[in-house]
Coordinates of C-alpha atoms in Angstrom, one line a residue:
X630 CA 53.7 94.1 156.4
X631 CA 56.2 96.0 154.6
X632 CA 58.4 93.0 154.0
X633 CA 55.2 91.2 152.6
X634 CA 54.5 94.0 150.3
X635 CA 58.0 94.0 149.0
X636 CA 57.9 90.3 148.4
X637 CA 54.6 90.5 146.6
X638 CA 55.9 93.2 144.4
X639 CA 59.2 91.3 143.7
X640 CA 57.0 88.2 142.8
X641 CA 54.9 90.3 140.4
X642 CA 57.9 91.6 138.7
X643 CA 59.4 88.2 138.3
X644 CA 56.2 86.8 136.8
X645 CA 55.9 89.7 134.5
X646 CA 59.6 89.2 133.4
X647 CA 59.1 85.5 132.8
X648 CA 55.9 86.3 130.8
X649 CA 57.8 88.8 128.6
X650 CA 60.6 86.3 128.1
X651 CA 58.2 83.5 127.1
X652 CA 56.4 85.8 124.8
X653 CA 59.7 86.7 123.2
X654 CA 60.8 83.1 122.9
X655 CA 57.6 81.6 121.6
X656 CA 57.1 81.2 118.0
X657 CA 53.9 79.8 116.5
X658 CA 53.7 77.0 114.0
X659 CA 53.6 77.7 110.3
X660 CA 50.9 75.6 108.7
X661 CA 52.0 72.6 106.9
X662 CA 51.4 72.4 103.0
X663 CA 51.0 69.6 100.8
X664 CA 54.3 68.5 99.4
X665 CA 54.9 70.5 96.1
X666 CA 56.0 68.4 93.1
X667 CA 59.4 68.7 91.6
X668 CA 57.9 69.7 88.4
X669 CA 56.3 72.7 90.0
X670 CA 59.7 74.5 90.3
X671 CA 61.4 76.3 87.5
X672 CA 64.5 74.3 86.4
X673 CA 66.7 77.4 86.1
X674 CA 65.8 78.3 89.7
X675 CA 66.6 74.6 90.8
X676 CA 70.0 74.9 89.2
X677 CA 70.6 78.2 90.9
X678 CA 69.6 76.6 94.3
X679 CA 72.0 73.6 93.5
X680 CA 74.9 76.0 93.3
X681 CA 74.0 77.9 96.4
X682 CA 73.6 74.7 98.3
X683 CA 77.2 73.8 97.2
X684 CA 78.4 77.1 98.5
X685 CA 76.6 76.7 101.7
X686 CA 78.2 73.3 102.2
X687 CA 74.6 71.9 103.0
X688 CA 75.6 68.4 101.7
X689 CA 78.5 68.0 104.2
X690 CA 76.5 68.7 107.4
X691 CA 73.2 67.0 106.3
X692 CA 74.7 63.7 105.1
X693 CA 76.2 60.9 107.1
X694 CA 79.2 59.0 105.7
X695 CA 77.9 56.6 103.2
X696 CA 74.3 57.8 103.8
X697 CA 71.6 59.3 101.6
X698 CA 72.3 62.9 100.6
X699 CA 70.7 65.6 102.6
X700 CA 68.9 63.0 104.9
X701 CA 70.6 64.3 107.9
X702 CA 71.8 62.3 111.0
X703 CA 75.4 63.6 111.1
X704 CA 76.6 63.7 114.5
X705 CA 78.2 67.1 115.3
X706 CA 80.2 67.1 118.6
X707 CA 80.2 70.6 120.2
X708 CA 81.4 71.8 123.5
X709 CA 78.0 71.6 125.0
X710 CA 77.1 68.1 123.7
X711 CA 76.3 66.3 120.4
X712 CA 73.8 67.6 117.8
X713 CA 72.5 65.6 115.0
X714 CA 71.8 67.3 111.6
X715 CA 68.2 67.2 110.3
X716 CA 66.6 65.7 107.2
X717 CA 66.3 68.4 104.6
X718 CA 64.8 66.1 102.0
X719 CA 61.2 66.8 101.1
X720 CA 60.0 63.7 103.0
X721 CA 56.7 64.8 104.7
X722 CA 57.1 62.9 107.8
X723 CA 60.9 63.2 108.6
X724 CA 62.0 66.0 106.4
X725 CA 60.8 69.3 105.1
X726 CA 58.2 68.1 102.6
X727 CA 55.3 70.0 104.4
X728 CA 57.3 73.2 104.9
X729 CA 56.2 76.3 102.9
X730 CA 58.7 78.7 101.4
X731 CA 58.0 81.1 104.4
X732 CA 58.8 78.3 107.0
X733 CA 62.0 77.6 105.1
X734 CA 62.8 81.3 105.1
X735 CA 62.2 81.6 108.9
X736 CA 64.6 78.7 109.5
X737 CA 67.3 80.4 107.3
X738 CA 67.0 83.8 108.9
X739 CA 65.7 83.3 112.3
X740 CA 66.6 79.8 113.3
X741 CA 63.1 78.6 113.9
X742 CA 61.8 75.6 112.3
X743 CA 58.1 75.1 110.9
X744 CA 56.8 73.9 114.2
X745 CA 58.1 77.1 116.0
X746 CA 61.0 75.4 117.7
X747 CA 64.3 77.2 118.0
X748 CA 67.2 75.6 116.0
X749 CA 70.6 75.3 117.5
X750 CA 73.2 77.7 116.0
X751 CA 75.3 74.8 114.8
X752 CA 73.0 75.5 111.9
X753 CA 74.6 78.8 111.0
X754 CA 71.6 81.0 110.7
X755 CA 73.6 83.9 112.0
X756 CA 75.2 83.8 108.6
X757 CA 72.4 82.6 106.4
X758 CA 70.3 85.6 107.7
X759 CA 72.2 87.6 105.2
X760 CA 70.9 85.5 102.3
X761 CA 68.7 87.4 99.8
X762 CA 64.9 86.5 99.1
X763 CA 65.9 85.4 95.6
X764 CA 68.5 83.0 96.8
X765 CA 66.3 81.6 99.5
X766 CA 63.7 80.9 96.9
X767 CA 66.2 79.2 94.8
X768 CA 67.5 77.1 97.6
X769 CA 63.8 76.1 98.6
X770 CA 63.2 75.1 95.0
X771 CA 66.4 72.9 94.9
X772 CA 65.7 71.1 98.2
X773 CA 61.9 70.5 97.6
X774 CA 62.8 69.0 94.2
X775 CA 65.2 66.3 95.7
X776 CA 64.1 62.7 96.1
X777 CA 62.4 62.4 99.5
X778 CA 64.1 60.1 102.1
X779 CA 62.4 58.7 105.1
X780 CA 65.0 59.2 107.9
X781 CA 64.5 60.5 111.4
X782 CA 67.5 62.2 112.9
X783 CA 68.7 60.8 116.4
X784 CA 67.8 63.0 119.3
X785 CA 70.4 65.5 120.4
X786 CA 72.6 64.6 123.4
X787 CA 72.6 67.9 125.4
X788 CA 72.6 68.5 129.1
X789 CA 69.9 70.5 130.9
X790 CA 69.1 73.4 130.5
X791 CA 70.7 73.6 127.0
X792 CA 68.3 70.9 125.9
X793 CA 65.5 73.2 126.4
X794 CA 65.1 74.9 123.1
X795 CA 63.5 78.0 124.5
X796 CA 66.8 79.2 126.1
X797 CA 68.1 79.6 122.6
X798 CA 66.0 82.7 122.4
X799 CA 68.4 84.4 125.0
X800 CA 71.3 83.3 122.9
X801 CA 69.7 84.8 119.8
X802 CA 68.7 88.1 121.8
X803 CA 72.5 88.5 122.5
X804 CA 74.1 87.4 119.3
X805 CA 71.7 87.1 116.3
X806 CA 71.2 90.2 114.1
X807 CA 68.8 89.7 111.3
X808 CA 69.9 91.9 108.5
X809 CA 70.9 92.0 104.8
X810 CA 74.1 93.2 103.3
X811 CA 74.0 96.3 101.4
X812 CA 76.6 96.7 98.5
X813 CA 79.6 98.8 99.3
X814 CA 79.5 101.5 96.6
X815 CA 83.4 101.9 97.0
X816 CA 84.0 98.3 96.0
X817 CA 83.3 96.6 92.7
X818 CA 80.8 93.9 91.9
X819 CA 83.1 91.1 92.3
X820 CA 84.2 92.1 95.6
X821 CA 80.6 92.8 96.7
X822 CA 79.5 89.3 95.4
X823 CA 82.5 87.6 97.3
X824 CA 81.5 89.4 100.5
X825 CA 77.9 88.3 100.1
X826 CA 78.8 84.7 99.7
X827 CA 81.7 84.4 102.2
X828 CA 79.8 86.3 105.0
X829 CA 76.4 84.7 104.2
X830 CA 75.9 81.3 102.7
X831 CA 79.5 80.4 102.7
X832 CA 79.7 81.1 106.5
X833 CA 83.6 81.1 106.4
X834 CA 83.6 82.9 109.7
X835 CA 81.8 80.0 111.6
X836 CA 85.1 78.0 111.6
X837 CA 87.8 80.7 111.1
X838 CA 86.7 83.0 114.0
X839 CA 87.2 82.3 117.8
X840 CA 84.1 81.7 119.8
X841 CA 83.1 82.9 123.3
X842 CA 81.9 80.7 126.2
X843 CA 78.3 80.7 124.8
X844 CA 79.5 79.5 121.5
X845 CA 79.0 82.7 119.6
X846 CA 81.7 84.1 117.2
X847 CA 83.8 86.9 118.6
X848 CA 83.0 89.5 115.9
X849 CA 85.7 91.8 117.1
X850 CA 88.2 89.0 116.2
X851 CA 86.6 88.0 112.9
X852 CA 88.9 85.4 110.9
X853 CA 91.6 85.3 113.6
X854 CA 91.3 81.5 113.6
X855 CA 88.9 79.1 115.3
X856 CA 88.5 75.4 116.0
X857 CA 86.7 72.8 113.8
X858 CA 86.3 69.1 114.7
X859 CA 89.6 68.9 116.6
X860 CA 91.6 70.9 114.1
X861 CA 92.7 74.6 114.1
X862 CA 90.8 76.6 111.3
X863 CA 93.6 78.9 110.4
X864 CA 93.5 82.7 110.7
X865 CA 92.7 84.5 107.5
X866 CA 93.5 88.1 106.4
X867 CA 95.7 90.2 108.6
X868 CA 96.1 87.4 111.4
X869 CA 97.2 84.8 109.0
X870 CA 100.5 83.1 109.8
X871 CA 101.0 81.6 106.3
X872 CA 104.7 82.0 105.6
X873 CA 103.7 83.2 102.0
X874 CA 100.9 85.6 102.1
X875 CA 97.6 84.6 100.5
X876 CA 96.5 86.5 97.4
X877 CA 93.2 86.2 95.3
X878 CA 94.9 83.9 92.9
X879 CA 96.0 81.6 95.6
X880 CA 92.6 81.5 97.3
X881 CA 90.8 80.8 94.0
X882 CA 93.0 77.8 93.3
X883 CA 92.8 76.5 96.7
X884 CA 89.0 76.8 97.1
X885 CA 88.4 75.4 93.6
X886 CA 91.1 72.7 93.5
X887 CA 91.7 71.8 97.0
X888 CA 95.4 72.7 97.2
X889 CA 98.0 75.3 96.3
X890 CA 101.7 74.7 96.0
X891 CA 102.5 77.5 98.6
X892 CA 99.8 76.8 101.0
X893 CA 99.2 72.9 100.9
X894 CA 96.2 70.8 101.0
X895 CA 92.6 71.3 102.2
X896 CA 91.9 68.5 104.7
X897 CA 89.7 67.8 107.7
X898 CA 86.5 69.8 107.8
X899 CA 87.9 72.0 104.8
X900 CA 88.1 69.0 102.4
X901 CA 84.4 68.7 101.8
X902 CA 84.2 72.5 101.5
X903 CA 86.6 72.5 98.5
X904 CA 84.9 69.3 97.1
X905 CA 81.7 71.2 96.9
X906 CA 83.2 74.4 95.5
X907 CA 84.9 72.4 92.8
X908 CA 81.4 72.1 91.2
X909 CA 80.5 75.9 91.6
X910 CA 81.0 78.1 88.6
X911 CA 84.5 79.6 88.8
X912 CA 83.5 83.1 88.9
X913 CA 81.6 82.5 92.1
X914 CA 84.8 81.1 93.6
X915 CA 86.8 84.0 92.2
X916 CA 84.5 86.5 93.9
X917 CA 85.0 84.7 97.2
X918 CA 88.7 84.7 96.7
X919 CA 88.7 88.4 95.9
X920 CA 86.9 89.2 99.2
X921 CA 89.0 86.9 101.2
X922 CA 92.2 88.4 99.9
X923 CA 91.0 91.8 100.8
X924 CA 91.0 90.9 104.4
X925 CA 94.7 91.5 104.2
X926 CA 95.3 94.6 102.3
X927 CA 98.9 93.9 101.9
X928 CA 98.2 90.6 100.1
X929 CA 95.8 92.4 97.8
X930 CA 98.6 94.6 96.8
X931 CA 100.9 91.6 96.3
X932 CA 98.2 89.8 94.1
X933 CA 98.3 92.8 91.7
X934 CA 102.0 92.4 91.1
X935 CA 102.0 88.5 90.9
X936 CA 98.8 87.8 89.0
X937 CA 97.0 84.5 88.5
X938 CA 99.8 82.8 86.6
X939 CA 102.7 83.9 88.7
X940 CA 103.8 82.8 92.1
X941 CA 105.8 84.1 94.9
X942 CA 109.2 82.7 95.1
X943 CA 109.5 79.5 96.9
X944 CA 112.4 78.3 99.0
X945 CA 114.9 76.1 97.1
X946 CA 114.6 72.4 97.1
X947 CA 117.4 70.0 97.6
X948 CA 119.0 68.7 94.4
X949 CA 117.3 65.8 92.8
X950 CA 119.2 62.5 92.4
X951 CA 117.4 61.0 89.4
X952 CA 114.1 61.7 87.8
X953 CA 111.7 62.9 90.5
X954 CA 113.6 61.4 93.3
X955 CA 115.4 63.7 95.6
X956 CA 118.7 63.3 97.3
X957 CA 118.1 62.6 101.1
X958 CA 119.1 65.8 102.8
X959 CA 122.0 65.5 105.2
X960 CA 120.6 64.9 108.8
X961 CA 122.3 66.2 111.8
X962 CA 122.8 64.4 115.1
X963 CA 119.4 65.5 116.2
X964 CA 116.8 62.8 116.5
X965 CA 114.1 65.1 114.7
X966 CA 116.4 65.7 111.8
X967 CA 117.2 62.1 111.2
X968 CA 113.5 61.1 111.5
X969 CA 112.6 63.9 109.0
X970 CA 115.2 62.7 106.6
X971 CA 114.1 59.2 106.6
X972 CA 110.3 59.6 107.0
X973 CA 109.3 62.9 105.3
X974 CA 112.0 64.2 103.2
X975 CA 111.5 61.9 100.1
X976 CA 108.1 63.6 99.5
X977 CA 108.4 67.0 101.0
X978 CA 111.8 67.9 99.5
X979 CA 111.5 66.3 96.2
X980 CA 110.2 69.5 94.5
X981 CA 107.5 67.6 92.6
X982 CA 104.5 69.8 91.8
X983 CA 101.3 69.2 93.6
X984 CA 98.8 67.5 93.6
X985 CA 101.2 64.5 93.3
X986 CA 104.2 66.2 95.1
X987 CA 104.1 67.3 98.6
X988 CA 104.4 70.9 99.9
X989 CA 107.7 72.2 101.0
X990 CA 107.1 72.3 104.7
X991 CA 108.8 75.6 105.1
X992 CA 105.7 77.0 103.4
X993 CA 103.2 75.2 105.5
X994 CA 101.0 77.0 108.0
X995 CA 100.6 73.8 109.9
X996 CA 104.3 74.1 110.9
X997 CA 104.3 78.0 111.2
X998 CA 100.9 78.3 112.9
X999 CA 100.3 79.3 116.7
X1000 CA 99.0 75.8 117.5
X1001 CA 100.2 72.2 116.7
X1002 CA 96.9 70.6 116.3
X1003 CA 96.8 70.4 112.5
X1004 CA 100.5 69.1 112.1
X1005 CA 99.9 66.5 114.6
X1006 CA 96.8 65.2 113.1
X1007 CA 98.5 65.4 109.7
X1008 CA 101.2 63.1 110.9
X1009 CA 99.0 60.7 112.7
X1010 CA 96.2 60.4 110.0
X1011 CA 98.0 61.4 106.8
X1012 CA 95.9 62.4 103.8
X1013 CA 93.8 59.4 102.4
X1014 CA 93.4 59.1 98.8
X1015 CA 90.4 60.5 97.3
X1016 CA 88.2 57.9 95.5
X1017 CA 88.0 58.4 91.8
X1018 CA 90.0 61.7 91.8
X1019 CA 93.6 62.7 91.5
X1020 CA 94.8 64.5 94.6
X1021 CA 97.4 64.6 97.3
X1022 CA 98.0 61.5 99.4
X1023 CA 100.1 61.1 102.5
X1024 CA 100.5 57.9 104.7
X1025 CA 99.4 58.2 108.3
X1026 CA 102.1 57.4 110.9
X1027 CA 99.9 56.9 114.0
X1028 CA 101.0 53.3 114.4
X1029 CA 104.7 53.7 113.3
X1030 CA 105.8 57.0 115.2
X1031 CA 105.7 57.3 119.0
X1032 CA 104.7 60.4 120.7
X1033 CA 108.3 61.1 121.3
X1034 CA 109.2 60.8 117.7
X1035 CA 106.4 63.0 116.5
X1036 CA 107.6 65.7 119.1
X1037 CA 111.1 65.4 117.8
X1038 CA 109.9 65.9 114.2
X1039 CA 107.8 68.9 115.1
X1040 CA 110.6 70.3 117.0
X1041 CA 112.9 69.9 114.0
X1042 CA 110.3 71.5 111.6
X1043 CA 109.7 74.5 114.0
X1044 CA 113.3 75.1 114.3
X1045 CA 113.9 75.0 110.6
X1046 CA 110.9 77.5 110.2
X1047 CA 112.6 79.9 112.8
X1048 CA 109.8 79.3 115.2
X1049 CA 109.9 78.3 118.9
X1050 CA 108.9 74.8 119.9
X1051 CA 105.2 74.7 120.9
X1052 CA 104.9 74.4 124.6
X1053 CA 101.8 72.2 124.7
X1054 CA 102.9 69.7 122.1
X1055 CA 102.9 66.5 124.2
X1056 CA 99.3 67.1 125.5
X1057 CA 98.2 67.9 121.9
X1058 CA 99.5 64.5 120.7
X1059 CA 97.9 62.6 123.4
X1060 CA 94.7 64.5 122.9
X1061 CA 94.7 63.8 119.2
X1062 CA 95.4 60.0 119.7
X1063 CA 92.6 59.8 122.2
X1064 CA 90.1 61.6 119.8
X1065 CA 91.3 59.3 116.9
X1066 CA 90.6 56.2 119.0
X1067 CA 87.1 57.5 119.9
X1068 CA 86.3 58.0 116.2
X1069 CA 87.5 54.5 115.4
X1070 CA 85.4 53.0 118.1
X1071 CA 82.3 54.6 116.7
X1072 CA 82.9 53.2 113.1

C-alpha cells in the first residue's frame, strides 16, 4: 500500500512538472496582419533599417549563393544537423508578410516566430535581444518594404529530439537572457555605440567565442576564439595571437575594407561580414572598432601612440630585384623552405602593399594561431577574385600540393615564426580536403 502511494505521488509530481514545462515552453500565435505597403513606412526609417541589416549580416544568412536576397534557404551545417535559413521578405505565404511589428520583435528578442514556434539559436537572438525598440522598428520597416519573394525554405535536417522545437525552451531557460544594454557612464558615446553594435546586432561573439556541448557561447571565455564553417574564428582582445596587436585603427580598416597590411585579408565567413560593413557609415564601423580594441587594453594604449595614419613597424622584406618583383629568398635544404621559396615567396615577400600585394606571413595570425585550420584552408582554396572589385587574390593549391608538401610548408612557416609545429596538422589537412570535396559535390 505504501509503495503504491509513493508511486502515485511520484506520478503526480511528474505530471505536474511536465505541465509546468509545457506551459513555459508554449507560446501562442500572434494574429496575422494584412501585408503593409512599402509606402506606409517612413523612408528615413527604412534607410536606418538598411544600415542595421548590414551590421547584422542578415543578407548573408538569409540568401543562398546566386539566390534572391533575403529569400532564405541557405544551408547552415551545425554540430547537431543542418538548418536552413528562413525567408524574411514580406511574402505573405512563405515570408514575413503577415507579421506585425510585435511578432517581428518577439522573434528578434525571444526567438519565437509569429506562429509561436521556437527558433533555433543559429538565428542569434541571444545577441539580438539587446537591440533597442527603435532599431527593431527600423529593421521591421526595412524588411517589410523589400520586394516579396515566394520561396519556402527546405525542412531542417535534425535528429530526434532536437527536431522538436519545444525542447528549445530548455536551452533558452539555461542560456537566453532577455535584456538591454545600459550605457556605461565611464565610457564615451563612441565606445558605448560600439559595444551596442558588437554585442547586439553585430553578434561578433557568435563566431569568436567557444561554445559548450549544447551550442551556447561560453560567456566566461568571450572572444577567446570559436569555430565558423570549418574555419577558426580568431580570438579577439586579450587572447588574440596576432603577431602585431590590433588597435582601433587596424580594426576599422579591416572591417571597412576587408584587409589590413599587418593582419591580412578577411575570408571565409568573415568575407561577407566586411562586404556588408563596407556599405555602412564609417562612423558606425569606427565605433565597433573602438569597442573591439578596448577588449585588449594594452592595444588601446598602443592605438593612442600610433594613430590612424601610422603603423607598427613590420618585419623587413627581402630586397626587390626589379620593379615590384622580389629576389627569391635563399632556401635551405629543408623541403618546406624550398617549397615556400618557389610557391609563396614571390607574393608574400615582395613587399607590395595590399590589396594587390600579399601579407608578410610573419604577421599572419593564420601562421601564429593555435590551430592550423585557417592556414590549411587558405593553401587549399586560395582567395578567389572578387567580382567587380579590387581586392586580394591568391591561387589555391589543392590540386598541386600534396598533404606532405603542405605539411612541410606549414612547418617551415611555424619555425620562421618561432612557433612549434602543430601536432594535428595531418588530420587537419585530411579533414579540410574531405570538407572541400563534400562542398564541391553539393554544387
